[in-house]
Every structure is written in structure tokens, then in C-alpha cells.
mmCIF file of C-alpha atoms in Angstrom:
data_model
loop_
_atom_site.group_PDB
_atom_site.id
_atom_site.type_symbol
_atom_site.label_atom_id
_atom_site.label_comp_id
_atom_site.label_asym_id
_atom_site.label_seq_id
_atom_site.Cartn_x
_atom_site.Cartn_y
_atom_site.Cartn_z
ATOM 1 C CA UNK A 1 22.994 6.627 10.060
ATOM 2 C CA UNK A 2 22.102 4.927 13.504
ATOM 3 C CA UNK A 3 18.279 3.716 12.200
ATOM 4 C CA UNK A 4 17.617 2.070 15.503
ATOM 5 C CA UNK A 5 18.656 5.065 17.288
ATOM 6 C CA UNK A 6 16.318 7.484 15.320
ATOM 7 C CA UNK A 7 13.602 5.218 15.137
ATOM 8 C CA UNK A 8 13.670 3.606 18.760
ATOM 9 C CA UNK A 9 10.470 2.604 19.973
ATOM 10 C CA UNK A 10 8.932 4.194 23.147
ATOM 11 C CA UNK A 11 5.948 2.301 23.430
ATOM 12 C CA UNK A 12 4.734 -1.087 23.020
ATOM 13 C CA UNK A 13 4.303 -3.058 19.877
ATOM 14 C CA UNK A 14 0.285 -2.649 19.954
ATOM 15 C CA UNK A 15 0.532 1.325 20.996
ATOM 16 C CA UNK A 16 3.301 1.765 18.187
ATOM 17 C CA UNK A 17 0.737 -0.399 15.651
ATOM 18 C CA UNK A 18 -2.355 1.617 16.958
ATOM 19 C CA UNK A 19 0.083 4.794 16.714
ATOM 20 C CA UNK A 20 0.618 3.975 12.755
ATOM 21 C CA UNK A 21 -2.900 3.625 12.222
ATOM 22 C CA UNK A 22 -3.517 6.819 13.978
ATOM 23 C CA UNK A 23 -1.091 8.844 11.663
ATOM 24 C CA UNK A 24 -3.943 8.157 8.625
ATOM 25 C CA UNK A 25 -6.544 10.381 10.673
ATOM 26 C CA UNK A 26 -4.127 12.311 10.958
ATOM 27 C CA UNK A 27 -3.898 12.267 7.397
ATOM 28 C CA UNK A 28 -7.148 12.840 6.762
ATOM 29 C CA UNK A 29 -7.451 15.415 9.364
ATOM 30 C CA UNK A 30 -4.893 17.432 7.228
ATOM 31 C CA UNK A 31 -7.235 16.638 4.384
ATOM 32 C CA UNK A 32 -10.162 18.476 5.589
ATOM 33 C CA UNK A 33 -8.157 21.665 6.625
ATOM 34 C CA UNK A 34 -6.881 21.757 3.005
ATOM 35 C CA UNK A 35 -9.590 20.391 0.497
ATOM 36 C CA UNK A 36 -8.145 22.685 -2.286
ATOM 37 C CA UNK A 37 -5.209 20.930 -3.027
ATOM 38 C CA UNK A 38 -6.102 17.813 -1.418
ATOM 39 C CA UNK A 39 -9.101 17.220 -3.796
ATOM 40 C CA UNK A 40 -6.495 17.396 -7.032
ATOM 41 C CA UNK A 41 -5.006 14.102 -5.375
ATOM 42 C CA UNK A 42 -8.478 12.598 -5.949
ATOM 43 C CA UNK A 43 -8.443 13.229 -9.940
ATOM 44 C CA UNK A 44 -5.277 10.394 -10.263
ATOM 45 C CA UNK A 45 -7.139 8.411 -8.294
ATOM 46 C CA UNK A 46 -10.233 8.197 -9.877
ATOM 47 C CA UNK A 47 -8.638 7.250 -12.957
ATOM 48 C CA UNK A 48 -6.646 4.752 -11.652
ATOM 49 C CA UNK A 49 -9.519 3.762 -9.568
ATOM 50 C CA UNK A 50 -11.651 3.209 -13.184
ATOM 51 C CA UNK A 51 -9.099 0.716 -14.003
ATOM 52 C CA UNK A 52 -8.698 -1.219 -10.857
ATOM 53 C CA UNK A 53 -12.533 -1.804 -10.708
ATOM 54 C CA UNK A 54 -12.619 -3.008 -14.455
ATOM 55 C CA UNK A 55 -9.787 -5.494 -13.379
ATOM 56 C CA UNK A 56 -11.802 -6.498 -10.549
ATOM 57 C CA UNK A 57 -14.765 -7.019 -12.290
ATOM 58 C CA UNK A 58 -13.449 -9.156 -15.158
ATOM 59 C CA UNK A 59 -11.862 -11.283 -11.606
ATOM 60 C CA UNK A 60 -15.323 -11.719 -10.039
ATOM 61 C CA UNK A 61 -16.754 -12.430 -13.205
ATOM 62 C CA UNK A 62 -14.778 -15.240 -14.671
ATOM 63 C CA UNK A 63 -13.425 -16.544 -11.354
ATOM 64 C CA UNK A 64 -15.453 -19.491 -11.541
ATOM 65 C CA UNK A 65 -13.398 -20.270 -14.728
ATOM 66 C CA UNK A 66 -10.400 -19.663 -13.209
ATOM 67 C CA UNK A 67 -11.045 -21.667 -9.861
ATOM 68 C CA UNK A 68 -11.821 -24.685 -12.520
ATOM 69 C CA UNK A 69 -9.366 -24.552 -14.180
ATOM 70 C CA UNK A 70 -6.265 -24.715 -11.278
ATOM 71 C CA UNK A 71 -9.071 -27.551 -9.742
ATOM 72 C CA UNK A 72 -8.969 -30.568 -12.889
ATOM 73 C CA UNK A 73 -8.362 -32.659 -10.375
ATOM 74 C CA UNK A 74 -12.058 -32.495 -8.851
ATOM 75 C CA UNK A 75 -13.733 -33.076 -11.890
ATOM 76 C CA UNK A 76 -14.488 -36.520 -11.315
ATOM 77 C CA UNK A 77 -15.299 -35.827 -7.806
ATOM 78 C CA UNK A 78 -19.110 -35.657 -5.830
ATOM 79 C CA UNK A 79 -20.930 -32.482 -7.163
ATOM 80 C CA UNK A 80 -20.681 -30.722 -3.294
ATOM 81 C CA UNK A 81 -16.712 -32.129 -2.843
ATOM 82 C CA UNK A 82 -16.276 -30.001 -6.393
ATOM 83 C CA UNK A 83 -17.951 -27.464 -5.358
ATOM 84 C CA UNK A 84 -16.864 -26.767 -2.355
ATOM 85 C CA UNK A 85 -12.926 -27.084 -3.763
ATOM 86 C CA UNK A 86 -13.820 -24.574 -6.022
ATOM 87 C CA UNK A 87 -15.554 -22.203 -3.912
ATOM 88 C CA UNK A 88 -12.139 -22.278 -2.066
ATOM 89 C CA UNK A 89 -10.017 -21.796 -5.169
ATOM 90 C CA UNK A 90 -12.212 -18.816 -6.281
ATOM 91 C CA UNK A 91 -11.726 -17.353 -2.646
ATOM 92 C CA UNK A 92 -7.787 -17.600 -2.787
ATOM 93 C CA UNK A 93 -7.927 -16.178 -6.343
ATOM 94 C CA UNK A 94 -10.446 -13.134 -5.526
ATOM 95 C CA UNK A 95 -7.745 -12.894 -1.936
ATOM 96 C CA UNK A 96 -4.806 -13.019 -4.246
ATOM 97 C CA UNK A 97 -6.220 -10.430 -6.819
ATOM 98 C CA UNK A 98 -7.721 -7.981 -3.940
ATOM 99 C CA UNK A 99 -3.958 -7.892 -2.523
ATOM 100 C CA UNK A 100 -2.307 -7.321 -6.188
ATOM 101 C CA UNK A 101 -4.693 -4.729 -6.790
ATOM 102 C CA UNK A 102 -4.127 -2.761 -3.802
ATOM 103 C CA UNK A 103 -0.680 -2.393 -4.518
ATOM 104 C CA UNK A 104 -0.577 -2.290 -8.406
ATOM 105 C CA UNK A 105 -3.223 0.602 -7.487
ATOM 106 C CA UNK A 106 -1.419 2.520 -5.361
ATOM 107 C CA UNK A 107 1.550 1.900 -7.949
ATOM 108 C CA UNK A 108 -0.481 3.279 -10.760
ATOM 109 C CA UNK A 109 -1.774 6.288 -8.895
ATOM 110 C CA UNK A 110 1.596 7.595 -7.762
ATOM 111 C CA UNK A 111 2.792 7.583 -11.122
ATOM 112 C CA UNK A 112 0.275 9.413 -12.382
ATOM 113 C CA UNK A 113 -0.653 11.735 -9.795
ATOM 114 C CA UNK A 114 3.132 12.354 -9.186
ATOM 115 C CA UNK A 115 2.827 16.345 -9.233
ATOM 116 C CA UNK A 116 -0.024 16.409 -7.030
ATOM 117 C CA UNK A 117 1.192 14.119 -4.392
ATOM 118 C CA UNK A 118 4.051 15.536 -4.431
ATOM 119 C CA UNK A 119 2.755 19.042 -3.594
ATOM 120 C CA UNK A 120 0.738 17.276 -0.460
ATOM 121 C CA UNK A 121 3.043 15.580 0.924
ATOM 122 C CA UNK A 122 5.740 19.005 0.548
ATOM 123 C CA UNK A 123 2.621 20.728 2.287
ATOM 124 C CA UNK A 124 2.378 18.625 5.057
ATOM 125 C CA UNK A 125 6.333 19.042 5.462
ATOM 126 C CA UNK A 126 6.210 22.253 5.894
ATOM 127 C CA UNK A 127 3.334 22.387 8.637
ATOM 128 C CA UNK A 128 6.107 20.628 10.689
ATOM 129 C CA UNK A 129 9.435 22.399 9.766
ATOM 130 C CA UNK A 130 10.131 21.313 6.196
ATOM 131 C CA UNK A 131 12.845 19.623 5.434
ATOM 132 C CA UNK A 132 15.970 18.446 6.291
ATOM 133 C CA UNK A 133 18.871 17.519 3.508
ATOM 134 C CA UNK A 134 16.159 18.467 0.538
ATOM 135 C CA UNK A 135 17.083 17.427 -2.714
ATOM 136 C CA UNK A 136 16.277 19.123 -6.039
ATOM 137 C CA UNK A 137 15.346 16.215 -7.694
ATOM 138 C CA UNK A 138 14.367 16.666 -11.710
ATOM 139 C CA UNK A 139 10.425 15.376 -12.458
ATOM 140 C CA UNK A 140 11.324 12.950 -15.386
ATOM 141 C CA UNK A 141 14.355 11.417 -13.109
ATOM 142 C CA UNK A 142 11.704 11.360 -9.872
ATOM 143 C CA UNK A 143 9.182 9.533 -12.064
ATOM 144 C CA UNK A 144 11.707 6.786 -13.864
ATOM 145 C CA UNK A 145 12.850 6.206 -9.905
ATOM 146 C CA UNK A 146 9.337 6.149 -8.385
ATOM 147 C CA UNK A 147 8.132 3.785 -11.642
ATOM 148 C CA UNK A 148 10.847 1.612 -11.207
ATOM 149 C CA UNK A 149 10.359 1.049 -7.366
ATOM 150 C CA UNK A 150 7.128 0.977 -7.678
ATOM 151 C CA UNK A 151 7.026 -2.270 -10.349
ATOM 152 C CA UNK A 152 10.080 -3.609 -8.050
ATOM 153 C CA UNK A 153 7.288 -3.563 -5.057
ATOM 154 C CA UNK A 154 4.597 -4.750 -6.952
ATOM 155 C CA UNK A 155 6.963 -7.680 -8.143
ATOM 156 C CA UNK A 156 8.028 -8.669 -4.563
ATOM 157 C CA UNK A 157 4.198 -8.717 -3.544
ATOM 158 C CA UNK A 158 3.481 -11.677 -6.092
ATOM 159 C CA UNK A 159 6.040 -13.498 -5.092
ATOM 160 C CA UNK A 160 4.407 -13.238 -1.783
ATOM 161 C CA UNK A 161 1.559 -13.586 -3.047
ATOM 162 C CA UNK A 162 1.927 -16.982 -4.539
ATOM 163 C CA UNK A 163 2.611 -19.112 -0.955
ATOM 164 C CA UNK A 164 -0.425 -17.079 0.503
ATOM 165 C CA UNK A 165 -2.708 -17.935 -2.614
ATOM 166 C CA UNK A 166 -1.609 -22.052 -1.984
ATOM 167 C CA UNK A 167 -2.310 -21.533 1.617
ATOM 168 C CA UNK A 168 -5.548 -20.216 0.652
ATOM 169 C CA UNK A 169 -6.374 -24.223 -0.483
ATOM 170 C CA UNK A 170 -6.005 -25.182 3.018
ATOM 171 C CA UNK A 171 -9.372 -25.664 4.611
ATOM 172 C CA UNK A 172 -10.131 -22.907 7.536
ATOM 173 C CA UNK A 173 -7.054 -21.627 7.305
ATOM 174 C CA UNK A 174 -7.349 -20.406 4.184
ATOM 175 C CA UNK A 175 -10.151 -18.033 4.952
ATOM 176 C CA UNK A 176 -9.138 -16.723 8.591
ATOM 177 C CA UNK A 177 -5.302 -16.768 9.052
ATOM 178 C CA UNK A 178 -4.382 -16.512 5.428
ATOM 179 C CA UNK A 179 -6.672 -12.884 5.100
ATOM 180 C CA UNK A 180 -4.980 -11.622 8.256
ATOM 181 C CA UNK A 181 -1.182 -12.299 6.877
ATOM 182 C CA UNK A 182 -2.301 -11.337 3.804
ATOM 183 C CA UNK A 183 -3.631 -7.992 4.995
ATOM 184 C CA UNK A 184 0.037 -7.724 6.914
ATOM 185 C CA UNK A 185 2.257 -8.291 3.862
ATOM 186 C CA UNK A 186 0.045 -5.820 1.762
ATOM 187 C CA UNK A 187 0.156 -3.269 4.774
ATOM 188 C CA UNK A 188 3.497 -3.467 4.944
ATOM 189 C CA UNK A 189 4.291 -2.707 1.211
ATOM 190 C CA UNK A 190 1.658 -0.006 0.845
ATOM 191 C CA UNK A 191 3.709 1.960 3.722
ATOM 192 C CA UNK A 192 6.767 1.598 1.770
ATOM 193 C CA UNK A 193 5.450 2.573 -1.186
ATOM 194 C CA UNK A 194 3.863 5.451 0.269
ATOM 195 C CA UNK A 195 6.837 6.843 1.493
ATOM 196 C CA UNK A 196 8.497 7.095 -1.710
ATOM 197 C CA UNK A 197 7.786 11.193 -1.968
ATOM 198 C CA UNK A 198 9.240 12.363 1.116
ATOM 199 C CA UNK A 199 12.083 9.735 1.510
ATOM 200 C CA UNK A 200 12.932 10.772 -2.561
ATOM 201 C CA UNK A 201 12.947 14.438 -0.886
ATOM 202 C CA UNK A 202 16.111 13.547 1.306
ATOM 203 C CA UNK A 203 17.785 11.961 -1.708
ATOM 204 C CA UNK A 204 17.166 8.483 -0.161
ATOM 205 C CA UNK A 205 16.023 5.415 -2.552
ATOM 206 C CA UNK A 206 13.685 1.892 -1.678
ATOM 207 C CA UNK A 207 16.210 0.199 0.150
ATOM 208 C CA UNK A 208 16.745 2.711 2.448
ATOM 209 C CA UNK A 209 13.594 3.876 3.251
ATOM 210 C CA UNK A 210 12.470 0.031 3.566
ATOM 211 C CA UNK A 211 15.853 -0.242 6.094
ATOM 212 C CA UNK A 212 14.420 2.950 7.983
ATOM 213 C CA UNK A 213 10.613 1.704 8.348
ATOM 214 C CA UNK A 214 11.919 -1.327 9.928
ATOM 215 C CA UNK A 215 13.693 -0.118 12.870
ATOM 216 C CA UNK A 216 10.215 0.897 14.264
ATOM 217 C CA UNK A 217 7.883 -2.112 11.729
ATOM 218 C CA UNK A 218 5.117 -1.981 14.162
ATOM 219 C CA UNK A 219 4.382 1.704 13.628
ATOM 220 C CA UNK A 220 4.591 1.299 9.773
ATOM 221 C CA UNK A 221 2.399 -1.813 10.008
ATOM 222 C CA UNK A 222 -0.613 -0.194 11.747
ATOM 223 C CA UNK A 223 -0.312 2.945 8.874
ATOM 224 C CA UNK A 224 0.380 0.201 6.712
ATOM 225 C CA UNK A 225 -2.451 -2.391 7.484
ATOM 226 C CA UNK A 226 -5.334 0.606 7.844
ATOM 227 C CA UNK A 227 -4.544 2.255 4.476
ATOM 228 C CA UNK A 228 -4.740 -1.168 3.053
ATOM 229 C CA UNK A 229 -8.136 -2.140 4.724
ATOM 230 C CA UNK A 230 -9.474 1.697 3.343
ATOM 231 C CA UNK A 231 -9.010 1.059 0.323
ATOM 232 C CA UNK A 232 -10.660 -2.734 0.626
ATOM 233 C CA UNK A 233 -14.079 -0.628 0.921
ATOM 234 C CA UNK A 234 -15.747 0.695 -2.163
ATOM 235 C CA UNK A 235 -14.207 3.851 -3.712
ATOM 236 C CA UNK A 236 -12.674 4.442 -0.410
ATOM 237 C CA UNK A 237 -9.310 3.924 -2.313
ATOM 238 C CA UNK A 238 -9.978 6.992 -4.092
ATOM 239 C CA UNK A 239 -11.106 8.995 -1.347
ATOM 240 C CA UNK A 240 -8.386 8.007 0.825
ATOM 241 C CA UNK A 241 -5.283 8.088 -1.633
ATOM 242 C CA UNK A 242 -4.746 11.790 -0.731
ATOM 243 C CA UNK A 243 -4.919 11.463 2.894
ATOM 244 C CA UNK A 244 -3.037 8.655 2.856
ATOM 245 C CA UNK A 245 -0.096 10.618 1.135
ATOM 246 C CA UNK A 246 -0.487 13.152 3.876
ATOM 247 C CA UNK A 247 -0.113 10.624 6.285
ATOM 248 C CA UNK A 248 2.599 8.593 4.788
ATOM 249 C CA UNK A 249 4.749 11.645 4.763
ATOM 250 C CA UNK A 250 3.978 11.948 8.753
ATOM 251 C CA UNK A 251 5.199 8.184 8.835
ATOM 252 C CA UNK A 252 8.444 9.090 6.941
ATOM 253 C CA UNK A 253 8.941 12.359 9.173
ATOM 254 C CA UNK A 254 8.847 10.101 12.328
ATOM 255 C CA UNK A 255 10.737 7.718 11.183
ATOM 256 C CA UNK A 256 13.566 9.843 10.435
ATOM 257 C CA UNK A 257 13.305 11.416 14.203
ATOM 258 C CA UNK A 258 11.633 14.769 12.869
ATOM 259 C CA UNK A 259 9.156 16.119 14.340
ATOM 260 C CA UNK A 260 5.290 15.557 13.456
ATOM 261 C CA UNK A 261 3.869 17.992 16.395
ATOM 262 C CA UNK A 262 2.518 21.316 17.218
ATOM 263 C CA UNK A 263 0.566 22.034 13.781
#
């Protein structure tokens, strides 16, 4: 398969980025023509949502611990040269666990919303054509595959994660660049993971679909980087999960050269 040729850019990187953000209102668009079915992707959600906000909670709560404790250094230091080392620490833990959370979310909520988001994203295929090459694809093997991807992903992410939560240390940078190339790297793995339903259609696995996004990484980028930002804002991860299916499977469809017009 010629990826480059199939996914060959025909604007430029910013209108391709802006393009992939666009592709979520799409998403959501698609939403509010078909609450029905898209309001059984917000059940999975708001379970998974439950979870992720205890998580987060027990972070903001004892992250004052936790910046002390990477910090024994400063102990012996002036009370405002501690405090504001620590204030930095407990920003690049809180950065570290918002990214991680995002993704182990998303994780989480595909596997157990697997029947639902599978019937939105099959919807929104066949608004456009259907598809190509389907594959009948048991539910217990789709699940093991989509599990197993999905803790692969969430793997990579803190290994990521662990240079950008250092960087957080350094002064200024810490709190400007290292948010925006955090917000990239989570982007970036969010559309991947997204994908997983309609690429799993075609009988195609992670590596492939992570091949196919990056012939046009731009496009995937801006879907990518406004999911990621969504779901930043309260509960708006479990009010966007569904149309963020909807519009991952739009990514996936234009990625592959099929076409996402004329519904």
C-alpha cells in the first residue's frame, strides 16, 4: 500500500492541522443529528469518567507530598527557594498525571464501551459509503486486540512522559513549552488510539494504522491535539468521547483516501 500516495497532503501544514481539528465538529455535528445512539457512548464514559476524576483528585490532593518527596534536596534550602521548587515539582507531576489520564481514559472507555463505539463509528461509515475490505472480526478477539493496543499506547506515553515531566523542573520552560509538547505527544496518541474501530474494520492492527496517520501527521495532530484539549475541560471528556469516535472514524476514512463528503 502506497501510504504517501493515499494520504498526500493538498494543503499546508496549518490548513491540514486546522483541517484535523475541524473533523471533531464534524464529529459532533454527527452527534446532534443522531443523539439516540450517540448518547449510549456517554454511559462508558461516565463510568470511566468516575474513575479518572477519583485518580485526579487523590493527585491534587497529595501532590504536595509527592512534589516533596522527588525535592529532598531543598529541604535545607530558604523557605521561598523550597517553595518555589516545589510548586514546580507539583506542576510537572499534576502535567504528567493530566497527560496519563487522558490517555489511560480514553484506554479505559474504549474497552468498555466497545459495542457502542463500535456501532458509531459503523454509523458514521455508512453515511459515507461503508466500507471497503470489512472484516468480520469476533467481539472477544476485537476486545483482547483493542486491550492490548490500548495498554501498548498507554505504555509508550509514559515513557514519553518521563523526559517531559524532568523538563517540567526547568524554570519557564517547564510551564510554557513543556505544556505545548506535551499537549502534541498526547494529541498524537489519542488519534491513534481513536482509530482503533474503523482501522480494526479493514483487518488492519496499531502499527499500521500508526504508519497510515503519519503520511498526512499534521491532519491527525490537529484531531489529535483538540480531542485532547476537550477533554482537559471538566466532564467535557465524557461529553465528547462519542463525538470524538465519530470523528476519529472520519480521520481514519481520509486517511485511507475514502471519501468523508456529501452526507
Amino acid at each position: 500500500m502506497d501510504v504517501s500516495r493515499i494520504a498526500s497532503p493538498v494543503t499546508g501544514v496549518v490548513g491540514r492541522f486546522l483541517a484535523g481539528a475541524g473533523l471533531l465538529l464534524r464529529g459532533l455535528g454527527l452527534y446532534v443529528r443522531s443523539p439516540g445512539l450517540m448518547l449510549l457512548g456517554i454511559v462508558p464514559a461516565l463510568i470511566s469518567g468516575a474513575l479518572f476524576l477519583a485518580a485526579l483528585g487523590t493527585l491534587v490532593y497529595f501532590v504536595d507530598d509527592f512534589a516533596a518527596l522527588v525535592t529532598p534536596f531543598a529541604d535545607d534550602w530558604s523557605k521561598t527557594a523550597r517553595s518555589l521548587v516545589r510548586v514546580i515539582a507539583g506542576l510537572a507531576f499534576l502535567g504528567l498525571g493530566g497527560l496519563l489520564g487522558v490517555l489511560t481514559f480514553t484506554a479505559v472507555t474504549l474497552v468498555i464501551g466497545d459495542p457502542f463505539y463500535e456501532k458509531i463509528s459503523e454509523q458514521v461509515e455508512q453515511r459515507y459509503g461503508g466500507t471497503q475490505g470489512a472484516v468480520d472480526v469476533p467481539f472477544w478477539s476485537s476486545l483482547r486486540r483493542s486491550l492490548a493496543d490500548s495498554v501498548r499506547l498507554v505504555a509508550l506515553t509514559a515513557l514519553v512522559g518521563i523526559p517531559l515531566f524532568l523538563a517540567g523542573f526547568i524554570p519557564v520552560v517547564g510551564q510554557t513549552v513543556v505544556p505545548v509538547i506535551g499537549a502534541a505527544v498526547g494529541g498524537w496518541f489519542l488519534a491513534v488510539e481513536l482509530v482503533g474501530a474503523p482501522f480494526y474494520r479493514r483487518g488492519m492492527r496499531l502499527p499500521q494504522r500508526r504508519t497510515i496517520l503519519k503520511a498526512d501527521r499534521p491532519t491527525a495532530l490537529g484531531f489529535g491535539v483538540a480531542v485532547f484539549l476537550c477533554f482537559l475541560i471538566p466532564l467535557g471528556a465524557v461529553l465528547i468521547m462519542p463525538a470524538a469516535v465519530a470523528g476519529a472514524t472520519l480521520l481514519a476514512r481520509r486517511s485511507l483516501g475514502q471519501s468523508i463528503e456529501g452526507s
